Short mmCIF file of C-alpha atoms and ligand atoms in Angstrom, two decimals:
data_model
loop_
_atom_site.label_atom_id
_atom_site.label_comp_id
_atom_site.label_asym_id
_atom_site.label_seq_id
_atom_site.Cartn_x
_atom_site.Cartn_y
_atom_site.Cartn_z
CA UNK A 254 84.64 76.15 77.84
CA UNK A 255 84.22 79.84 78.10
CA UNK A 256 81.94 81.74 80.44
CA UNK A 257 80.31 84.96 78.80
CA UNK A 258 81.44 88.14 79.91
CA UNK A 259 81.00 89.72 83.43
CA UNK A 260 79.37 86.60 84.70
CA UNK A 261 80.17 85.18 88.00
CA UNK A 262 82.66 82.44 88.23
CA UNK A 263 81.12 79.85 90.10
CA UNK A 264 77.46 81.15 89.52
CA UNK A 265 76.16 77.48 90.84
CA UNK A 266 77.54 77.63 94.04
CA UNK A 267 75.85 79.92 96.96
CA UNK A 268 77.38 83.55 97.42
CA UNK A 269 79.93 83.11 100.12
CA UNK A 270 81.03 79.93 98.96
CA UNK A 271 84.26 78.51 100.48
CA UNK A 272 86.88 76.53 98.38
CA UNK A 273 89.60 73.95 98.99
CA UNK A 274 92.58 73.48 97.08
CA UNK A 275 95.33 71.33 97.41
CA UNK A 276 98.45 71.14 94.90
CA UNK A 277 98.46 74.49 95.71
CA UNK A 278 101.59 75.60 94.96
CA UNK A 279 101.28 73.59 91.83
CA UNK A 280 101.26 75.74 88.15
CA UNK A 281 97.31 74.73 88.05
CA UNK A 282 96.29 74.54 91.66
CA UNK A 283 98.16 77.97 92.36
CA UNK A 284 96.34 79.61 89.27
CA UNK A 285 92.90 78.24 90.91
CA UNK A 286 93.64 80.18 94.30
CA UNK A 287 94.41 83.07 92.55
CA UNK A 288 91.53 82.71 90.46
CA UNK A 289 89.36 82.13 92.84
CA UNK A 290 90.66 84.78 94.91
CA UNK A 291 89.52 87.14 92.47
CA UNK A 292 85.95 86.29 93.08
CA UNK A 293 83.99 88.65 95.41
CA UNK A 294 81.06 86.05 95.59
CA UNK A 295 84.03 83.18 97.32
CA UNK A 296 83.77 83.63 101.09
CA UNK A 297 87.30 82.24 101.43
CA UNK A 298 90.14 79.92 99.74
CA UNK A 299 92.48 77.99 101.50
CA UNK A 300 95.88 77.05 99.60
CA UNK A 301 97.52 73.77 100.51
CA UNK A 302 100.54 71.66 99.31
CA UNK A 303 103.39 70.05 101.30
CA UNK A 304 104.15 73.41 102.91
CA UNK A 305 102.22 74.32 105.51
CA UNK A 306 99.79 77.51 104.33
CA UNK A 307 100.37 81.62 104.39
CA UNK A 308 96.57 81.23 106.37
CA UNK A 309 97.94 78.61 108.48
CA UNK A 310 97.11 75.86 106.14
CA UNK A 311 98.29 72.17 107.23
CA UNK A 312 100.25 70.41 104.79
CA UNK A 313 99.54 67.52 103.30
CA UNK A 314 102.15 64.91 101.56
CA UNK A 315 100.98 61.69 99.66
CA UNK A 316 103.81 60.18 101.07
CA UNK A 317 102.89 60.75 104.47
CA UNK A 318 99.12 59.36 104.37
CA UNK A 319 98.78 60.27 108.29
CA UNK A 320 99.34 64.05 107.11
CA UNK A 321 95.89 63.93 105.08
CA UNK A 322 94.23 62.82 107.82
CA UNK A 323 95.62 65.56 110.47
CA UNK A 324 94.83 68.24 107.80
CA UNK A 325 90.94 67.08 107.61
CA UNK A 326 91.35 67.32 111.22
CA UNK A 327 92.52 70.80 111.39
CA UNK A 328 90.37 72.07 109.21
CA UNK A 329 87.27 70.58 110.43
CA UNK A 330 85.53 74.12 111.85
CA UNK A 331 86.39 76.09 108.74
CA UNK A 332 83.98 73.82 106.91
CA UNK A 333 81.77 73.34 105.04
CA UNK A 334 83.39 73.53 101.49
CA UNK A 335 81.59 74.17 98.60
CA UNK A 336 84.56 73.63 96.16
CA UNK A 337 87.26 71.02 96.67
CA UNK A 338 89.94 70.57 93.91
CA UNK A 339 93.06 68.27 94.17
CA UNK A 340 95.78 70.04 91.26
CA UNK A 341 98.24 67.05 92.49
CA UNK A 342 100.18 64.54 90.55
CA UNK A 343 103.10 63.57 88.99
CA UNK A 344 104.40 62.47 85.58
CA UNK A 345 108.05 61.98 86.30
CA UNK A 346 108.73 59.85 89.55
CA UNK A 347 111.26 59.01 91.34
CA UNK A 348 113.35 60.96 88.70
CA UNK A 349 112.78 58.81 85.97
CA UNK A 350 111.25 59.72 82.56
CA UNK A 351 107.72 58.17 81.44
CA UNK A 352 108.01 54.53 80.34
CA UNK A 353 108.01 53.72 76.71
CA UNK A 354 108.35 50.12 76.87
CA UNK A 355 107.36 47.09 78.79
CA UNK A 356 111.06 47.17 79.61
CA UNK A 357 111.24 50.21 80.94
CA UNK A 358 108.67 49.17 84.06
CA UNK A 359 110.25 49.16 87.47
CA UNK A 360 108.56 48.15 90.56
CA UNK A 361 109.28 51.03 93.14
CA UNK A 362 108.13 53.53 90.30
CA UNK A 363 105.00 51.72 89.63
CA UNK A 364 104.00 52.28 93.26
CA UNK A 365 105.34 55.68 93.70
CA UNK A 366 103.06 56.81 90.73
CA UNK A 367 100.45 55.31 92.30
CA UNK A 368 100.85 56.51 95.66
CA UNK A 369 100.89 60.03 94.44
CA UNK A 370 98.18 59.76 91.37
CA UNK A 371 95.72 57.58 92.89
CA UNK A 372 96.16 56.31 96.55
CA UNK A 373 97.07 60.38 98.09
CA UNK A 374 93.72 62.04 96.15
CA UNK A 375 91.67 58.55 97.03
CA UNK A 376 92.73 59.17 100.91
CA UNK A 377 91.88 62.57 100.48
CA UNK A 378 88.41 62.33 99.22
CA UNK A 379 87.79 59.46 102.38
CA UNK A 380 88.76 62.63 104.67
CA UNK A 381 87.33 65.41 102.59
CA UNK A 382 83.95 64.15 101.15
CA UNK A 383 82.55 65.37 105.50
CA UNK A 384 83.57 68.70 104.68
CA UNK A 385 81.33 69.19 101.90
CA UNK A 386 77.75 70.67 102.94
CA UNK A 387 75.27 68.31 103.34
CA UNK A 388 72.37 70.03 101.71
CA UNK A 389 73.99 72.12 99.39
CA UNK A 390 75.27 72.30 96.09
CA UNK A 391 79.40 71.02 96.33
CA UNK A 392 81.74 70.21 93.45
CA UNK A 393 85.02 67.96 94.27
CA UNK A 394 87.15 67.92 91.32
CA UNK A 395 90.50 66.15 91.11
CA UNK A 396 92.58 66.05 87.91
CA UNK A 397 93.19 63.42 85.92
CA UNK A 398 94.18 62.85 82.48
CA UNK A 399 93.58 61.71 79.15
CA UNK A 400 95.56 59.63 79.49
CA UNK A 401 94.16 58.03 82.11
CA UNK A 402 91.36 56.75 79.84
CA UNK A 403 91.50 53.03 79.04
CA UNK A 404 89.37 53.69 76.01
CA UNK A 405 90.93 56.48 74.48
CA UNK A 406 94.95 54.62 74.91
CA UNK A 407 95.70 54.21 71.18
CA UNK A 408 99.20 55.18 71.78
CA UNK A 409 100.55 53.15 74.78
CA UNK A 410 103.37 54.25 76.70
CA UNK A 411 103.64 55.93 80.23
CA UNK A 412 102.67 52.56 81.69
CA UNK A 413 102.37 53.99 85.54
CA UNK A 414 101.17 57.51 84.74
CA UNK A 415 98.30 56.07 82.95
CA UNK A 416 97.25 53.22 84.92
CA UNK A 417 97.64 55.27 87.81
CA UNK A 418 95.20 58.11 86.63
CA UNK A 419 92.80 55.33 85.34
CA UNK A 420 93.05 53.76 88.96
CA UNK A 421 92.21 57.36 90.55
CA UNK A 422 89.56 57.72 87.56
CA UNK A 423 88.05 54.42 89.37
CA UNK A 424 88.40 55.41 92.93
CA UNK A 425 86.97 58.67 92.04
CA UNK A 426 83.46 57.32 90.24
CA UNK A 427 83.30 54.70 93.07
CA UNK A 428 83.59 57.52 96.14
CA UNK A 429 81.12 59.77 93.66
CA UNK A 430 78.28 56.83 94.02
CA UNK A 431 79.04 56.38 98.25
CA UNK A 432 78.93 60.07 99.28
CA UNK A 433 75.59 60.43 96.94
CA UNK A 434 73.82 58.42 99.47
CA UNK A 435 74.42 61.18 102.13
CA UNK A 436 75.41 64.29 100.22
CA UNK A 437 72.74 63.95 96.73
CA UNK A 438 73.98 67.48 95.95
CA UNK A 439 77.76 66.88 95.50
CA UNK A 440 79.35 66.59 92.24
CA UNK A 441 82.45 64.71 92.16
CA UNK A 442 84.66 64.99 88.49
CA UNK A 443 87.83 63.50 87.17
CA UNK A 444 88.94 66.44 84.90
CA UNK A 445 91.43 66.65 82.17
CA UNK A 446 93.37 70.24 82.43
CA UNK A 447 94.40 69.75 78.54
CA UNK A 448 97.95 70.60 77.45
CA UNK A 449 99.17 73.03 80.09
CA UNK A 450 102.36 74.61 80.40
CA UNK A 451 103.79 73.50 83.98
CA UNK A 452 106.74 72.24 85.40
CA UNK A 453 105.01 68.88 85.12
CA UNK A 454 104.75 69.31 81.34
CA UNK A 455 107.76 70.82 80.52
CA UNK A 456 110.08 68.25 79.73
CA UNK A 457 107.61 66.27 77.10
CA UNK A 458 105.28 68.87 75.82
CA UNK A 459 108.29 70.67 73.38
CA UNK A 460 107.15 72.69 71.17
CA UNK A 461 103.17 71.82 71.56
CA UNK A 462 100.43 74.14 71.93
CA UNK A 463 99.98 74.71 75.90
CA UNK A 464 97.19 76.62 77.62
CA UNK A 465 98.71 79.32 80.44
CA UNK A 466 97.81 77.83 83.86
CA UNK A 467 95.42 80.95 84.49
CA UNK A 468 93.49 79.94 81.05
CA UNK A 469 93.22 76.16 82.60
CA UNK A 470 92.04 77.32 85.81
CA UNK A 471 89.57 79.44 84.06
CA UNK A 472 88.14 76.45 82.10
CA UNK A 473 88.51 73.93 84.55
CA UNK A 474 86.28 76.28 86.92
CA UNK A 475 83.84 76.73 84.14
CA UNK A 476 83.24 72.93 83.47
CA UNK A 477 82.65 72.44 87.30
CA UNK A 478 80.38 75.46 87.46
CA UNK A 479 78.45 73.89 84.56
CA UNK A 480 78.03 70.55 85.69
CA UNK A 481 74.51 69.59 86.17
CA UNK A 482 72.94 68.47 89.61
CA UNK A 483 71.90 65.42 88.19
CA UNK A 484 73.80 62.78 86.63
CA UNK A 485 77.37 64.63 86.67
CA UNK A 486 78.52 62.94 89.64
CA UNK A 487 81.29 60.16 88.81
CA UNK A 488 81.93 61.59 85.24
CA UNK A 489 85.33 62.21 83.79
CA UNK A 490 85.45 65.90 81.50
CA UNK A 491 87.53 67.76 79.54
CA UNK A 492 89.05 71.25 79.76
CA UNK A 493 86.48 72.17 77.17
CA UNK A 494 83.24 70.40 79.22
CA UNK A 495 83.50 67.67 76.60
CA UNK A 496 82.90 63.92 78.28
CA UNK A 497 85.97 61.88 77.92
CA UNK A 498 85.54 57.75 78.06
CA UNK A 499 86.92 55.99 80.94
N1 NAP B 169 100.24 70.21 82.77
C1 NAP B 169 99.60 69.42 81.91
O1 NAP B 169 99.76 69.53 80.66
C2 NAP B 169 98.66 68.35 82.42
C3 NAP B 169 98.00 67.53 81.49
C4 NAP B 169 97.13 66.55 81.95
C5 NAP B 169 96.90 66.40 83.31
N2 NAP B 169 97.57 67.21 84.20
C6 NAP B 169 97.33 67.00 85.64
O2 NAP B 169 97.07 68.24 86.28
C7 NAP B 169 97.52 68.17 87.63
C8 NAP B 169 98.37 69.40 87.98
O3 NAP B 169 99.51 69.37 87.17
P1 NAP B 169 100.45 70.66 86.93
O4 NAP B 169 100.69 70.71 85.48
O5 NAP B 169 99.90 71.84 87.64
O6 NAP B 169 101.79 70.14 87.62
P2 NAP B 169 102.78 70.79 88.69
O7 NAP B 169 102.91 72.25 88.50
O8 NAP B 169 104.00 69.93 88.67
O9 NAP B 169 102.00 70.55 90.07
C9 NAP B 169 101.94 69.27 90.66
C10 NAP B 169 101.40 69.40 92.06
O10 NAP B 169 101.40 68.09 92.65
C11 NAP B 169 101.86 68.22 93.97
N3 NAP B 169 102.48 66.98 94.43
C12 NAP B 169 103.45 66.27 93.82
N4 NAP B 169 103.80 65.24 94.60
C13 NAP B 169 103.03 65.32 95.72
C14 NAP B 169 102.92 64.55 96.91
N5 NAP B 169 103.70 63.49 97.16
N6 NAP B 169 102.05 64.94 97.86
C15 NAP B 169 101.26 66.03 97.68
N7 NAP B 169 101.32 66.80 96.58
C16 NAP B 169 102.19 66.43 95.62
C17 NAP B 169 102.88 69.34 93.92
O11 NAP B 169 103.01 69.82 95.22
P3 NAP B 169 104.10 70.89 95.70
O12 NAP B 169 103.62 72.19 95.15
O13 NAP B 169 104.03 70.84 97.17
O14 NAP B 169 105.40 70.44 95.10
C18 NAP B 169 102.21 70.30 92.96
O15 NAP B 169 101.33 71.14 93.68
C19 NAP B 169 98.20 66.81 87.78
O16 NAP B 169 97.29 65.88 88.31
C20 NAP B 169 98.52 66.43 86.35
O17 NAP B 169 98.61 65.01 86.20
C21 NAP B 169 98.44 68.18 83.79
#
């Protein structure tokens, strides 16, 4: 999705916007802080990941759920947030390669997948969702995956990646239809990055055609800027805007 020329990033969201992102140190979520650092209209980004922040930033670890909570907590009276994305997630767990078989499921990496694809973002959206304005405009993306769609799995394979990013895809759309009631003007997407290059990627994507992290962050910001107030909230989008089936 491109933006034309010399327009402003996130041109739906009030000058002096604040954003949120965590995964920070992530190849995507560190491209969106220094994208959106770029943007004289964004009253502030904070950066955070399992290290605690250059701005003082808590950290936060999925596998410490108490650590999402303290880090809501903390950052409390810098709110509200306009923009809140979660760049988290992993592919490989626990060291071990995607599954390509039945055989190849193991119980501890099933939950581990989970834990950090679905159960750390879902915890963070409980805690986050009160520090989005209440009267305001707000987008809360987290990333997903194509693969995460149960309708678009032709290929099988990666048993706990997918079914863990079609479990956050779920937890997602249900928090988008609770905070509605109290925040009508929040937009909260499941977006798909496309092929990016990443430390994530690298050991399956070969010789494939991978977007820069900067380029995702660009279009990734773009399909959140363009989402419409209505009827956007609890959707699941592509890199390129385009819906993607759940
Ligand atoms: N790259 C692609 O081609 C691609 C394609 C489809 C979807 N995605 C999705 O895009 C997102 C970002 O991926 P990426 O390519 O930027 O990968 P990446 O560079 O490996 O970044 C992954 C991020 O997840 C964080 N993370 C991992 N385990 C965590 C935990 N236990 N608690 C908190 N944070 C944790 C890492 O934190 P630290 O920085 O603290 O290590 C890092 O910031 C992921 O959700 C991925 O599934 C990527």
């Amino acid at each position: 999705m491109s933006r034309p020329e010399g327009a402003p990033l996130l041109a739906s969201l009030p000058a002096g916007y604040r954003a949120l992102v965590v995964g920070a140190r992530g190849a995507i979520g560190s491209a969106l802080v220094d994208t959106l650092r770029t943007d004289q209209r964004c009253g502030g980004v904070l950066a955070l990941s399992r290290e605690p922040g250059r701005q003082g930033e808590p950290a936060i670890d999925f596998n410490d759920p108490a650590s999402i909570a303290a880090a809501a907590l903390q950052l409390r009276p810098q709110a509200p947030f306009h923009l809140v994305v979660c760049a988290t997630g992993a592919l490989h767990v626990a060291g071990r390669a995607p599954e390509k078989r039945l055989a190849d499921l193991d119980a501890a990496t099933l939950a581990q997948a989970f834990s950090i694809n679905a159960i750390g973002p879902a915890l963070l959206i409980q805690q986050l969702h009160e520090l989005l304005p209440l009267r305001e405009r707000a987008l809360l993306g987290v990333l997903s995956a194509r693969v995460g769609s149960i309708g678009d799995n032709r290929k099988g394979g990666w048993y706990s990646y997918r079914a863990s990013k079609a479990a956050l895809n779920m937890l997602l759309r249900t928090a988008a239809i609770e905070v509605a009631r109290r925040r009508p003007l929040a937009v909260l997407v499941a977006l798909h990055p496309g092929t990016v290059a990443s430390p994530l990627s690298a050991p399956i994507i070969g010789d494939a055609d991978a977007a820069t992290p900067a380029q995702a962050a660009r279009n990734l910001l773009a399909v959140l800027d363009a989402l419409p107030a209505e009827g956007a909230s609890g959707t699941f989008h592509a890199w390129d805007g385009s819906p993607i089936p759940w």
